[in-house]
Short mmCIF file of C-alpha atoms in Angstrom, two decimals:
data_model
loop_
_atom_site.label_atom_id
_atom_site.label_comp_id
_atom_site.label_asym_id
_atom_site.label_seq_id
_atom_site.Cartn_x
_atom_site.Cartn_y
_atom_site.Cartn_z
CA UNK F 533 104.34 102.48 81.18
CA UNK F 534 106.23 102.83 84.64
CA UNK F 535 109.03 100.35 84.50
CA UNK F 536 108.72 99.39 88.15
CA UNK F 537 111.11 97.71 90.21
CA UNK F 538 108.73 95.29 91.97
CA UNK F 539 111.13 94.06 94.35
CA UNK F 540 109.73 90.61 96.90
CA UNK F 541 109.30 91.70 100.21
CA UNK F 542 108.54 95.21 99.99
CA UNK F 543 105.47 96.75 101.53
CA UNK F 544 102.26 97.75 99.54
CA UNK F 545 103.28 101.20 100.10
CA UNK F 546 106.59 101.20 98.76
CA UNK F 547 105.08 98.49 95.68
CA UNK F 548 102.80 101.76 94.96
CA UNK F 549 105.47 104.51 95.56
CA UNK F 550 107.45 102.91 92.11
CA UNK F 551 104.35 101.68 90.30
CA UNK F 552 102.15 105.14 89.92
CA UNK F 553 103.28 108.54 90.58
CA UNK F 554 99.41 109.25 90.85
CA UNK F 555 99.28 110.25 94.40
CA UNK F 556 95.39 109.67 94.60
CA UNK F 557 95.38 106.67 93.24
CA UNK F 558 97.83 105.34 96.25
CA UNK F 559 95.42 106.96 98.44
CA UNK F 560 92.19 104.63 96.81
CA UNK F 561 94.71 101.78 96.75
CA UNK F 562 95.67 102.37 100.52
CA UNK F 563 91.89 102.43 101.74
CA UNK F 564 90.91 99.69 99.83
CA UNK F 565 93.47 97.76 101.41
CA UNK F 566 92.80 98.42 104.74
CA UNK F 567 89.04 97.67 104.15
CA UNK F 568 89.94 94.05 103.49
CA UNK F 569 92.28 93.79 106.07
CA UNK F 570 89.21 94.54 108.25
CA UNK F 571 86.98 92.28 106.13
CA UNK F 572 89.52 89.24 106.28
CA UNK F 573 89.21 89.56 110.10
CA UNK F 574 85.20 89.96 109.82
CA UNK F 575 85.09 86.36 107.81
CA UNK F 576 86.75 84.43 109.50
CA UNK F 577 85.37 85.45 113.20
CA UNK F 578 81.82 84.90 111.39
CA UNK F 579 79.59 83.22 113.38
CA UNK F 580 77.27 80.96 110.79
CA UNK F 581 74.23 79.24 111.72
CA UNK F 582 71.50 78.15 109.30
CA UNK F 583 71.52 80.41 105.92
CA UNK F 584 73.39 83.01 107.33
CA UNK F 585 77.42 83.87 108.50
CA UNK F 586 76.73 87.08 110.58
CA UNK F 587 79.55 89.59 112.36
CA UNK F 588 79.30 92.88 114.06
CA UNK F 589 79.17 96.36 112.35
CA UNK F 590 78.86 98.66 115.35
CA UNK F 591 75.85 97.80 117.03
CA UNK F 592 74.51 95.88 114.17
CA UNK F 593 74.64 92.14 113.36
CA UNK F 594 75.02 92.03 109.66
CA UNK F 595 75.04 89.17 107.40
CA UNK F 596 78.69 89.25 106.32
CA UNK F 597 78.15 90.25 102.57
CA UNK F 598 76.17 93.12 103.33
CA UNK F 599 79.25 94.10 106.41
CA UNK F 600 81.84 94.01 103.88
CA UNK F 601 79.55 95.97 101.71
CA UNK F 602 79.33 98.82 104.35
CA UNK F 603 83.21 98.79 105.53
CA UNK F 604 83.69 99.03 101.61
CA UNK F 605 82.19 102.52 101.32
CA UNK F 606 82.97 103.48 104.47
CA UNK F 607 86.67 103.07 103.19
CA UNK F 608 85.87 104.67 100.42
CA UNK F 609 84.25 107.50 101.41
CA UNK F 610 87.11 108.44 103.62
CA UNK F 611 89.66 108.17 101.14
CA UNK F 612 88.42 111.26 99.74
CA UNK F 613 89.72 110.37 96.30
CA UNK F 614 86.68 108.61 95.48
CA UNK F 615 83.46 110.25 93.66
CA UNK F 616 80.95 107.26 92.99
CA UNK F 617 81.69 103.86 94.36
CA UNK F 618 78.77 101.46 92.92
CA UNK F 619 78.58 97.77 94.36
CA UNK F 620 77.39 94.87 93.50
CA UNK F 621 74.60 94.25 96.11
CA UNK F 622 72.57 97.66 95.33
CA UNK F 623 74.17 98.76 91.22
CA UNK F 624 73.50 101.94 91.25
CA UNK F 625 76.50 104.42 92.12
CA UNK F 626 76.71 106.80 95.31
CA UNK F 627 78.01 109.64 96.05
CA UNK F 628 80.82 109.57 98.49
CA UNK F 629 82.02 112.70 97.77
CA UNK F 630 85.66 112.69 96.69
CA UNK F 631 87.52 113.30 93.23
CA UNK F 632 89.36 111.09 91.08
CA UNK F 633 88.18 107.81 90.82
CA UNK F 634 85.12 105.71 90.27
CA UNK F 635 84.99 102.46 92.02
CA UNK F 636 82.70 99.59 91.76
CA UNK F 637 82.89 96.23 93.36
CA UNK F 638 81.53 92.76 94.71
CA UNK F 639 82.03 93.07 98.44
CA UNK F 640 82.31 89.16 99.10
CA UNK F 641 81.75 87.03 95.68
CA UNK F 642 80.99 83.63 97.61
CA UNK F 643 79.30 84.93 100.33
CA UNK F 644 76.96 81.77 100.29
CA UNK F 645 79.95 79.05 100.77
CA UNK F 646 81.09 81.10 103.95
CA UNK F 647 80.49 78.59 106.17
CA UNK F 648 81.90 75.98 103.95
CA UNK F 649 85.30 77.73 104.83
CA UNK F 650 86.13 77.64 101.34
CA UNK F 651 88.16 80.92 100.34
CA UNK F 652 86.26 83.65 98.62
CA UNK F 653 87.22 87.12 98.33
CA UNK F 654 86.39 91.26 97.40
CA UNK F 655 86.75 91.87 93.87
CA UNK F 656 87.03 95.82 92.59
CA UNK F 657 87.71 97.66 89.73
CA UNK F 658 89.11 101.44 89.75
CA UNK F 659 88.29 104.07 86.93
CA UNK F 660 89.15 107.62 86.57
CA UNK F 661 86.92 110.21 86.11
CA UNK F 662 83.33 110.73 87.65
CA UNK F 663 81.31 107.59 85.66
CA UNK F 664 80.78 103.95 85.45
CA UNK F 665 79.01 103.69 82.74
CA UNK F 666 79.59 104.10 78.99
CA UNK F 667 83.12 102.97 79.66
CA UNK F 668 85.32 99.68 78.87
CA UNK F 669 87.29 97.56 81.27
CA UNK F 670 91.01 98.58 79.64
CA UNK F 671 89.93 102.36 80.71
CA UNK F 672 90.54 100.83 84.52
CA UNK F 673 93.34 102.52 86.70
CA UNK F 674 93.64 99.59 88.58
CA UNK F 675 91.84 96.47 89.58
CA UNK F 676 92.31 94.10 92.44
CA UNK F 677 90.68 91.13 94.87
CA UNK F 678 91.19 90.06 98.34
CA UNK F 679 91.17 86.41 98.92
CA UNK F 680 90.10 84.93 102.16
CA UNK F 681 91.18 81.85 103.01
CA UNK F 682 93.87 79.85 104.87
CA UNK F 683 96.04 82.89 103.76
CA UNK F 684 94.55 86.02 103.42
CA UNK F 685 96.13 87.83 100.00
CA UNK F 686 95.77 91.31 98.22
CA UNK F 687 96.16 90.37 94.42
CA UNK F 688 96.79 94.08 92.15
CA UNK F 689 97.16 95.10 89.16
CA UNK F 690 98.23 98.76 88.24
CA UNK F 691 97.76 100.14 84.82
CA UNK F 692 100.47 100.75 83.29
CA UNK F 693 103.17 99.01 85.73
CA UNK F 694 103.59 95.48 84.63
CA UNK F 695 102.34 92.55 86.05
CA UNK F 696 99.92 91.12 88.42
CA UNK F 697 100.94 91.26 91.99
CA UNK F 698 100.03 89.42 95.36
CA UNK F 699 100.27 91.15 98.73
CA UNK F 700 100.16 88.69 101.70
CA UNK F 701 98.70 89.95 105.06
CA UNK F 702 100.94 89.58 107.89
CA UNK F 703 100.64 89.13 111.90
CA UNK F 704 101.10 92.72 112.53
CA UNK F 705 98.80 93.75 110.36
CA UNK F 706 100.84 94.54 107.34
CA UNK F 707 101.23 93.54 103.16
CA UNK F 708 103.94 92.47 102.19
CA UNK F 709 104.80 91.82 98.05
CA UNK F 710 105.43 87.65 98.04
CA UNK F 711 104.87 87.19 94.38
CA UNK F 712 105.05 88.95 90.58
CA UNK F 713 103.08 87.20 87.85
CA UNK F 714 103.94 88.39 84.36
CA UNK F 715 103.70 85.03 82.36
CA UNK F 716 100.90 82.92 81.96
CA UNK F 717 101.84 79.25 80.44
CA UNK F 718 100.00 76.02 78.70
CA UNK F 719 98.94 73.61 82.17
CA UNK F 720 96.27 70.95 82.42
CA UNK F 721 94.15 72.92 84.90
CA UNK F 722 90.79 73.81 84.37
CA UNK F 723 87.45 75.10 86.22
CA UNK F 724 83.99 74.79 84.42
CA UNK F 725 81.81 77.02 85.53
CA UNK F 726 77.90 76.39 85.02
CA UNK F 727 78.58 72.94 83.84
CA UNK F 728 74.54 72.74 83.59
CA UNK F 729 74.76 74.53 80.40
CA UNK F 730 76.66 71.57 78.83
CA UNK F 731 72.66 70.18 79.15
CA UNK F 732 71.54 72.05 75.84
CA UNK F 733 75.03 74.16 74.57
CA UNK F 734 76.60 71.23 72.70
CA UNK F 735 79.71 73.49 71.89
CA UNK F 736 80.13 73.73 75.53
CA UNK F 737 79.54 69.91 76.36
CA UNK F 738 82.55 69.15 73.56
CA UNK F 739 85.03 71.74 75.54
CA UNK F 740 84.44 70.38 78.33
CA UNK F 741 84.66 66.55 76.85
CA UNK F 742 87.97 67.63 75.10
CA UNK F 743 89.68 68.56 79.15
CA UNK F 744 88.42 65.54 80.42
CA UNK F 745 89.54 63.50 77.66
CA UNK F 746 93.16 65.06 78.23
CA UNK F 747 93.22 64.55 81.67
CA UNK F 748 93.17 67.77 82.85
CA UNK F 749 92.99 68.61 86.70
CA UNK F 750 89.55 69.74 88.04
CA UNK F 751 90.14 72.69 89.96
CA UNK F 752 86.84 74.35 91.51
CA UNK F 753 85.18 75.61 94.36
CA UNK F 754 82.66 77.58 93.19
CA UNK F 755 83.76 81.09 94.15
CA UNK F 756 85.05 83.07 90.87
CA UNK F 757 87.79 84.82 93.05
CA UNK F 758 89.68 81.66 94.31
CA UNK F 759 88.89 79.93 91.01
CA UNK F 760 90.44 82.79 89.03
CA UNK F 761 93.05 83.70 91.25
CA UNK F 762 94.49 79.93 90.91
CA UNK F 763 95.34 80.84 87.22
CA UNK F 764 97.31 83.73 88.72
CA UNK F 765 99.26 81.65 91.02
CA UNK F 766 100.05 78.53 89.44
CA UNK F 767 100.93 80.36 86.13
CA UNK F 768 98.35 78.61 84.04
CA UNK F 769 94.82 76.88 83.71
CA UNK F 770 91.59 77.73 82.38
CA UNK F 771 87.91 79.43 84.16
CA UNK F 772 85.02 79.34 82.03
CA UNK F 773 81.59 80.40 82.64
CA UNK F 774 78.93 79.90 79.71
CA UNK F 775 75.31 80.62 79.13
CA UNK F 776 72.89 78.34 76.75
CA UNK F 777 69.18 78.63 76.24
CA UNK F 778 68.47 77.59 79.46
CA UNK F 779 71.23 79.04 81.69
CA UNK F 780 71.52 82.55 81.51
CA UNK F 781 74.26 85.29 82.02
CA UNK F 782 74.82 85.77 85.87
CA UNK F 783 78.16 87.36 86.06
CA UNK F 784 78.22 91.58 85.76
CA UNK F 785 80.92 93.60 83.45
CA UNK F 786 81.70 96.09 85.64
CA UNK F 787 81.61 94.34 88.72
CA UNK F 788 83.57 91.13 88.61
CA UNK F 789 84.55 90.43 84.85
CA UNK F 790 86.60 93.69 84.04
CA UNK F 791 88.37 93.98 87.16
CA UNK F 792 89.52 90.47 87.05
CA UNK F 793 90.28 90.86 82.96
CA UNK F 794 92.61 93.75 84.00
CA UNK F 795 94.46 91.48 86.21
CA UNK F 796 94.90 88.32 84.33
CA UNK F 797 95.70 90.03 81.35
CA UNK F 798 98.08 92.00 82.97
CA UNK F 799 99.60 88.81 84.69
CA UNK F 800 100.17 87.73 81.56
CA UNK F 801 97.25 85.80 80.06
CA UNK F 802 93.87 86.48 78.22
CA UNK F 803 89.90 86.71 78.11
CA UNK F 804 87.19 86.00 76.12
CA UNK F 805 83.98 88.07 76.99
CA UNK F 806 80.51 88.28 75.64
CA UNK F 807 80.32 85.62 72.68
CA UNK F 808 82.58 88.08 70.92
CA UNK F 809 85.81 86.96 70.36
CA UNK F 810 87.46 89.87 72.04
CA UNK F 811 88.85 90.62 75.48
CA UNK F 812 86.20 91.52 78.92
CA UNK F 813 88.26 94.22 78.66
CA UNK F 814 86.96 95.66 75.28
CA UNK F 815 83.56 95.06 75.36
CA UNK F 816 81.87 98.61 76.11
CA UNK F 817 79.53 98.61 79.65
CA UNK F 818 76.40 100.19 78.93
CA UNK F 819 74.31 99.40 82.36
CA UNK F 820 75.45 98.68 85.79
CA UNK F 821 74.03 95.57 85.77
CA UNK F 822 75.10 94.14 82.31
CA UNK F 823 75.95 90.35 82.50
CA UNK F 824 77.77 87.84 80.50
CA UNK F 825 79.60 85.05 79.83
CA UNK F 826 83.03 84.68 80.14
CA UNK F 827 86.84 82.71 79.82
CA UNK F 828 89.87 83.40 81.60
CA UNK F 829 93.32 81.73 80.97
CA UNK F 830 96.15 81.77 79.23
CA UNK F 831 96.36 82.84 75.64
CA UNK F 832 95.84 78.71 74.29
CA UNK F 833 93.48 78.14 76.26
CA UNK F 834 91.04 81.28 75.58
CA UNK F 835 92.17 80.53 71.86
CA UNK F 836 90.45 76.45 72.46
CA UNK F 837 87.67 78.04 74.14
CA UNK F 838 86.74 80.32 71.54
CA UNK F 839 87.47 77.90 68.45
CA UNK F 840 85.39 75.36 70.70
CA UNK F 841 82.44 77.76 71.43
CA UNK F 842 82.21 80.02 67.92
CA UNK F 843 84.50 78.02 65.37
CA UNK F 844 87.25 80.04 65.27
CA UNK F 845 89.33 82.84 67.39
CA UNK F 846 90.83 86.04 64.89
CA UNK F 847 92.39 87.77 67.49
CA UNK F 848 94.67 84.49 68.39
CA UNK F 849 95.26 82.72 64.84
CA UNK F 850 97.65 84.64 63.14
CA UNK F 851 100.84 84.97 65.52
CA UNK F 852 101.91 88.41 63.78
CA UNK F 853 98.62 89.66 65.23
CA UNK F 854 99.06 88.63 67.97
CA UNK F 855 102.74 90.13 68.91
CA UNK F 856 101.18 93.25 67.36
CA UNK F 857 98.08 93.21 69.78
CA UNK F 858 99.49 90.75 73.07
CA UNK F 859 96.61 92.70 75.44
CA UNK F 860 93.38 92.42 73.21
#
């Protein structure tokens, strides 16, 4: 592991000079930043009428998913470090000719709650190699988001350099590192995804009975980015997202669950993927479009979930496991 020195107020570049000597994985890291610079700007000069929050691509007037969508491989493509990017929208991987890395990503998780104005954001997952399939999320290179909202923020995590880490765009145009998250604690914060399962998953109804009943803070908007990213920031909390016989999976391994695995796990706190018992980041991706459901927070709270959900949670009962395996 590169024992970085992840100093406050440096730029992305210099964050990335100390945290990977991989020079092509700067490069990816570099383009993907500068496509959400450019899609930061596209959402919030949206215009939105009706269903739709449109902006310019070119000549085009795009809906702003599908923009962000485009600037994405655009970016990507002329990174030239990049061999298949695969997104979200369309999940089948193209060819945008570079070497290195395999990308996939949702170009704007939220896209629907645009005009709202509440924050929602890119999500994106690096791997190395030329495949995005038959792979796990802990083979990642790197994962990261961009939130859009009052502040616009590039939240990364680098394998092997510790941490999770926030970028903030500035006036002119530029990230600077405002935060390092390497611990995530016990809080009363939690956001329930899919709460309409709680109709016929009793285990589910009971969690969620059990945070109301200790008066824990509702914290959700409805876009995973914003509600994931709080556990980030405040350092503790709790996202859930369950199926039952009538709700099934909506959210996708490879395109949202992984990525964001890597970086809470790597900001210090856990997941709970697949009705498993093991971490998003173990459970092998088989299909582009393979769904499931899913927990994020710290290492109590995934332990509740799962002893809530399944009856009990091995990886998280024995503490000499645990300190033996912190990451799985």
């Amino acid at each position: 592991a590169v024992q970085t020195q992840a100093k406050i107020g440096d730029s992305l570049a210099e964050f990335l000079a100390e945290a990977t000597p991989d020079t092509k994985l700067r490069q990816l890291l570099m383009s993907m930043s500068e496509a959400i610079r450019t899609i930061a700007f596209k959402v919030r000069t949206a215009s939105c009428a009706g269903t739709a929050c449109v902006n310019s691509f070119g000549d085009e007037q795009l809906a702003v998913d599908m923009l962000a969508d485009k600037l994405l491989f655009e970016a990507l493509r002329y990174s030239h470090v990049c061999k298949y990017a695969c997104s979200e929208e369309v999940p089948e991987p193209v060819d945008v000719g570079g070497e290195g890395f395999c990308v996939a990503f949702d170009p704007l998780d939220g896209s629907s709650i645009v005009d709202t104005n509440f924050a929602v954001g890119t999500i994106f997952g690096v791997w190395p190699g030329d495949k995005l399939k038959d792979i796990t999320g802990r083979e990642q290179a790197a994962a990261g988001m961009g939130i859009y909202g009052p502040r616009t923020v590039f939240c990364l995590a680098v394998a092997g350099c510790p941490g999770c880490h926030e970028f903030l765009l500035m006036d002119d145009g530029k990230w600077v590192h405002v935060k390092e998250t390497t611990e995530i604690g016990e809080g009363k914060l939690f956001a329930p995804g899919n709460l309409r399962a709680t109709f016929d998953n009793p285990a589910y109804e009971r969690l969620i009975s059990h945070y109301l009943g200790e008066k824990y803070t509702l914290r959700y908007t409805g876009g995973m980015v914003p509600d994931v990213f709080q556990i980030i920031v405040k350092e503790k909390g709790v996202f859930t997202n369950v199926t039952s016989p009538s709700t099934k999976a909506k959210l996708r391994i490879l395109f949202e669950v992984a990525p964001l695995a890597l970086m809470v796990e790597q900001a210090g706190g856990a997941s709970s993927c697949d009705g498993l018992c093991k971490s998003a980041l173990d459970v092998p991706i088989l299909g582009y479009d393979q769904r499931t459901q899913v927990c994020f927070g710290s290492i109590g709270e995934v332990t509740r979930f799962e002893e809530y959900l399944y009856g009990n949670s091995p990886r998280f009962s024995v503490p000499n496991e645990l300190e033996a395996n912190p990451r799985q």
